[in-house]
Amino acid sequence: MRVAVLSFAHVHAATYLKLLRERDDVELVGADPDAPPGDPDRGALLAERLGVPYADTWDDVFAQPLDAVIVTSENARHRELVERAAAAGASVLCEKPLATAEADAQAILDACARAGVGLMTAYPVRFAAAFGALHQAVQDGSLGRLISVHGTNNGWNPARSQPWFGDRELAGGGAVMDHTVHIADLMDMLLDGEQAAEVYAQANSVLDADLGLDVETAGLVTIRYPSGTVAAMDCSWSQPRDHPTWGGLTLTCVGERAIVEFDAFPRLLGGLDGTTGRARWEAGGDDLDAAMLDAFLDTARTGRRPAPDGEAGLRSLRIVLAAYESLRTGQPVALPSPRTVVP
């Protein structure tokens, strides 16, 4: 399969490139013509360091026959690249959030539907075996009715390495935009696509104030569902620069019959780095990015509908946009009541 990674702007782009270059069934090409000149972590310099074939322009990429495309650009630039990929007949894996505005997200879905190509949203935590067990426990009634969920999705501030994360126009927002979507998507799974009824958010930019960013760096979001389930999440860029790892994602699920805790990146080994002397630890569990890529390439090869699909990306984006409306008004925001969609 010929697979293109479009833009290296997102912090996950390098990971995808490394995983794909090792696959015997993939002919890989990367392109990042919007990269800042001389940035060692972008463009031709990153491709050369990783040993990945590189195209200098978007036209050069799309002049080739493509089976699949992974869009890892700045959030606001997803739509243009997905539309070009769909027009080229390539299946698409798009980084989260799907877009920064609902109209753009809907346009992405429409473009892929018109072209008859698959669209997957990059939510790798769905592929954790432990989350699969949690999902099954909810589905088979072992937990009873899900009463509440407390989630955390914390990390380093990505704007320190990729400044566009701190640009409201390109990113669509800060920590609330970056991290709310993951837990919103997991709730989408746990509640079988039940749509949120109300969203309330608080946020500030106290963390990393020295950077002078145009976006929030810490946020708390509360989501109420029609069934009565309430989810509260900490979606902050709150890990200090000397933290042993980038961050993590956890859920504490309170059901009528049991309480279950889920950690997407459990600690495996701890100690000191022999080179830097800093504390470090290795994450245990599954390689979620590899599992997601496996699933994506399988759908591109077979034509099966991807999961999580573009509709899942749109549903989680609506929650994020409601959170920003709540930040603007200082009040809870009611969401429309669309039909329930099973993810």
GROMACS .gro file of C-alpha atoms in nm, residues 2 52-53 70 74 101 137 145 164 209 223 237 256 287 326:
model
   15
    2ARG     CA    1   0.119   0.351  -0.075
   52VAL     CA    2   1.144   0.850   0.502
   53PRO     CA    3   1.094   0.938   0.133
   70ILE     CA    4  -0.273   1.030   0.738
   74GLU     CA    5  -0.238   2.197   1.223
  101ALA     CA    6  -1.541   2.433   1.352
  137ALA     CA    7  -1.817  -0.461   3.158
  145ARG     CA    8  -2.583   0.172   3.523
  164TRP     CA    9   0.110   2.644   1.658
  209ALA     CA   10   0.207   3.190   3.169
  223ILE     CA   11  -2.068   1.673   3.065
  237TRP     CA   12  -0.142   2.079   2.998
  256GLU     CA   13  -2.434   0.099   4.046
  287ASP     CA   14   0.118   0.026   2.167
  326SER     CA   15  -1.958   2.775   2.817
   0.00000   0.00000   0.00000
